[in-house]
């Protein structure tokens, strides 16, 4: 299946790009804006970006539901960033600020933060609450993706 491809949303303009799976690691660029499709860091998602990256694109997406006032969330931030560097381009990592986007948090029944939710094709695959190390995030993500 060397001709298989995935839709990958651009982290800058959120346009969908069809990328052959075999070429994901070759630093593909967006056909619309020319930006890098993978930046090795988590994306901040609002409702529009969530739709593009989680619901329409084909990559698995690990979303960290967090808030700026949350101590454990802030402690996990460098670990989540390290996990993004390790998991891309196999998995996109993203963050949803539950204070700024409470409708997204409510839609997914987020009751405690930080909560990690792994999605593929808009469907929830797994979730876990509580701060984790980078190694724990990577291991859990690969186990469930």
CSV table of C-alpha atoms in Angstrom, one decimal:
chain,number,residue,atom,x,y,z
A,1,UNK,CA,0.0,0.0,0.0
A,2,UNK,CA,2.8,2.4,-0.9
A,3,UNK,CA,0.3,4.7,-2.6
A,4,UNK,CA,-1.8,5.3,0.5
A,5,UNK,CA,-2.2,8.9,1.6
A,6,UNK,CA,-3.7,10.9,4.4
A,7,UNK,CA,-5.3,14.3,4.7
A,8,UNK,CA,-3.1,16.5,6.9
A,9,UNK,CA,-4.3,19.9,8.1
A,10,UNK,CA,-1.8,22.8,7.9
A,11,UNK,CA,-1.0,24.1,11.4
A,12,UNK,CA,-0.9,27.7,9.9
A,13,UNK,CA,-3.9,28.0,7.6
A,14,UNK,CA,-5.7,24.8,8.4
A,15,UNK,CA,-6.1,23.8,4.8
A,16,UNK,CA,-6.3,20.1,4.1
A,17,UNK,CA,-3.4,18.5,2.2
A,18,UNK,CA,-3.3,15.0,0.7
A,19,UNK,CA,0.1,13.5,1.7
A,20,UNK,CA,1.4,10.0,0.7
A,21,UNK,CA,2.0,8.1,3.9
A,22,UNK,CA,5.4,7.1,2.7
A,23,UNK,CA,6.4,10.8,2.5
A,24,UNK,CA,5.1,12.0,5.9
A,25,UNK,CA,8.6,12.2,7.3
A,26,UNK,CA,10.0,14.2,4.4
A,27,UNK,CA,8.9,17.6,5.9
A,28,UNK,CA,5.9,18.2,3.5
A,29,UNK,CA,4.7,21.7,3.0
A,30,UNK,CA,1.1,23.1,2.7
A,31,UNK,CA,-0.1,23.4,-0.9
A,32,UNK,CA,-2.0,26.6,0.0
A,33,UNK,CA,0.3,28.7,2.2
A,34,UNK,CA,3.7,26.9,1.9
A,35,UNK,CA,4.1,26.4,5.6
A,36,UNK,CA,5.5,23.2,7.1
A,37,UNK,CA,2.8,20.6,7.8
A,38,UNK,CA,4.8,19.4,10.9
A,39,UNK,CA,6.5,21.8,13.3
A,40,UNK,CA,7.4,19.4,16.1
A,41,UNK,CA,5.3,21.3,18.6
A,42,UNK,CA,1.7,21.1,19.9
A,43,UNK,CA,-0.9,23.2,18.1
A,44,UNK,CA,-3.3,25.5,19.9
A,45,UNK,CA,-6.8,24.6,18.7
A,46,UNK,CA,-10.0,26.7,18.6
A,47,UNK,CA,-13.3,25.4,17.3
A,48,UNK,CA,-12.4,26.0,13.6
A,49,UNK,CA,-8.9,24.5,13.9
A,50,UNK,CA,-10.3,21.5,15.9
A,51,UNK,CA,-12.7,20.8,13.1
A,52,UNK,CA,-9.8,20.8,10.5
A,53,UNK,CA,-7.3,18.8,12.5
A,54,UNK,CA,-9.4,16.4,14.5
A,55,UNK,CA,-12.6,15.9,12.6
A,56,UNK,CA,-11.5,16.2,8.9
A,57,UNK,CA,-7.8,15.2,8.8
A,58,UNK,CA,-6.7,11.6,8.8
A,59,UNK,CA,-3.8,11.7,11.3
A,60,UNK,CA,-4.4,10.6,14.8
A,61,UNK,CA,-4.5,13.7,17.1
A,62,UNK,CA,-3.7,13.7,20.8
A,63,UNK,CA,-5.4,16.7,22.4
A,64,UNK,CA,-4.4,18.1,25.8
A,65,UNK,CA,-7.4,19.8,27.4
A,66,UNK,CA,-5.9,22.2,29.9
A,67,UNK,CA,-6.2,25.7,31.4
A,68,UNK,CA,-3.6,28.4,32.2
A,69,UNK,CA,-4.4,28.5,35.9
A,70,UNK,CA,-3.9,24.7,36.3
A,71,UNK,CA,-0.6,23.8,38.1
A,72,UNK,CA,-0.5,20.2,36.9
A,73,UNK,CA,-1.3,21.4,33.3
A,74,UNK,CA,1.7,23.8,33.4
A,75,UNK,CA,3.9,21.1,34.9
A,76,UNK,CA,3.0,18.8,32.0
A,77,UNK,CA,3.6,21.4,29.2
A,78,UNK,CA,7.3,20.7,28.6
A,79,UNK,CA,6.6,16.9,28.6
A,80,UNK,CA,3.8,17.4,26.1
A,81,UNK,CA,6.1,19.5,23.9
A,82,UNK,CA,8.8,16.8,24.1
A,83,UNK,CA,6.2,14.1,23.2
A,84,UNK,CA,5.2,16.2,20.1
A,85,UNK,CA,8.8,16.2,18.9
A,86,UNK,CA,8.9,12.5,19.2
A,87,UNK,CA,5.5,11.5,17.9
A,88,UNK,CA,5.2,13.8,14.8
A,89,UNK,CA,4.6,13.0,12.0
A,90,UNK,CA,2.8,9.8,13.1
A,91,UNK,CA,0.5,11.6,15.5
A,92,UNK,CA,-0.4,15.4,15.7
A,93,UNK,CA,-0.4,16.8,19.3
A,94,UNK,CA,-2.7,19.7,20.1
A,95,UNK,CA,-3.9,21.7,23.0
A,96,UNK,CA,-7.4,23.1,23.8
A,97,UNK,CA,-7.5,25.8,26.5
A,98,UNK,CA,-10.8,24.9,28.3
A,99,UNK,CA,-11.1,28.5,29.6
A,100,UNK,CA,-10.9,30.0,26.2
A,101,UNK,CA,-13.0,27.3,24.5
A,102,UNK,CA,-15.5,25.9,27.1
A,103,UNK,CA,-17.8,24.6,24.4
A,104,UNK,CA,-15.1,22.1,23.2
A,105,UNK,CA,-14.5,21.0,26.8
A,106,UNK,CA,-18.2,20.5,27.4
A,107,UNK,CA,-18.7,18.7,24.1
A,108,UNK,CA,-16.2,16.0,25.2
A,109,UNK,CA,-17.3,15.9,28.8
A,110,UNK,CA,-14.0,17.2,30.2
A,111,UNK,CA,-14.4,17.2,34.0
A,112,UNK,CA,-10.8,17.4,35.1
A,113,UNK,CA,-7.6,18.8,33.7
A,114,UNK,CA,-5.2,18.0,32.3
A,115,UNK,CA,-7.1,15.4,30.2
A,116,UNK,CA,-5.5,13.8,27.2
A,117,UNK,CA,-7.9,12.5,24.5
A,118,UNK,CA,-6.7,10.6,21.4
A,119,UNK,CA,-8.7,11.0,18.3
A,120,UNK,CA,-8.7,9.5,14.8
A,121,UNK,CA,-11.1,10.6,12.1
A,122,UNK,CA,-13.0,12.6,14.7
A,123,UNK,CA,-13.7,9.5,16.9
A,124,UNK,CA,-12.3,9.3,20.4
A,125,UNK,CA,-10.0,6.3,20.7
A,126,UNK,CA,-8.8,6.7,24.4
A,127,UNK,CA,-8.5,9.2,27.2
A,128,UNK,CA,-6.7,9.7,30.4
A,129,UNK,CA,-6.6,12.4,33.0
A,130,UNK,CA,-3.7,13.7,35.1
A,131,UNK,CA,-0.2,15.0,34.3
A,132,UNK,CA,2.2,12.6,32.6
A,133,UNK,CA,5.9,12.6,31.6
A,134,UNK,CA,6.9,12.7,28.0
A,135,UNK,CA,7.8,9.0,28.1
A,136,UNK,CA,4.4,8.1,29.5
A,137,UNK,CA,2.6,10.3,26.9
A,138,UNK,CA,4.5,8.7,24.0
A,139,UNK,CA,4.0,5.1,25.3
A,140,UNK,CA,0.3,5.6,26.0
A,141,UNK,CA,-0.3,7.3,22.6
A,142,UNK,CA,1.5,4.6,20.6
A,143,UNK,CA,-0.4,1.9,22.5
A,144,UNK,CA,-3.8,3.4,21.6
A,145,UNK,CA,-3.2,4.9,18.1
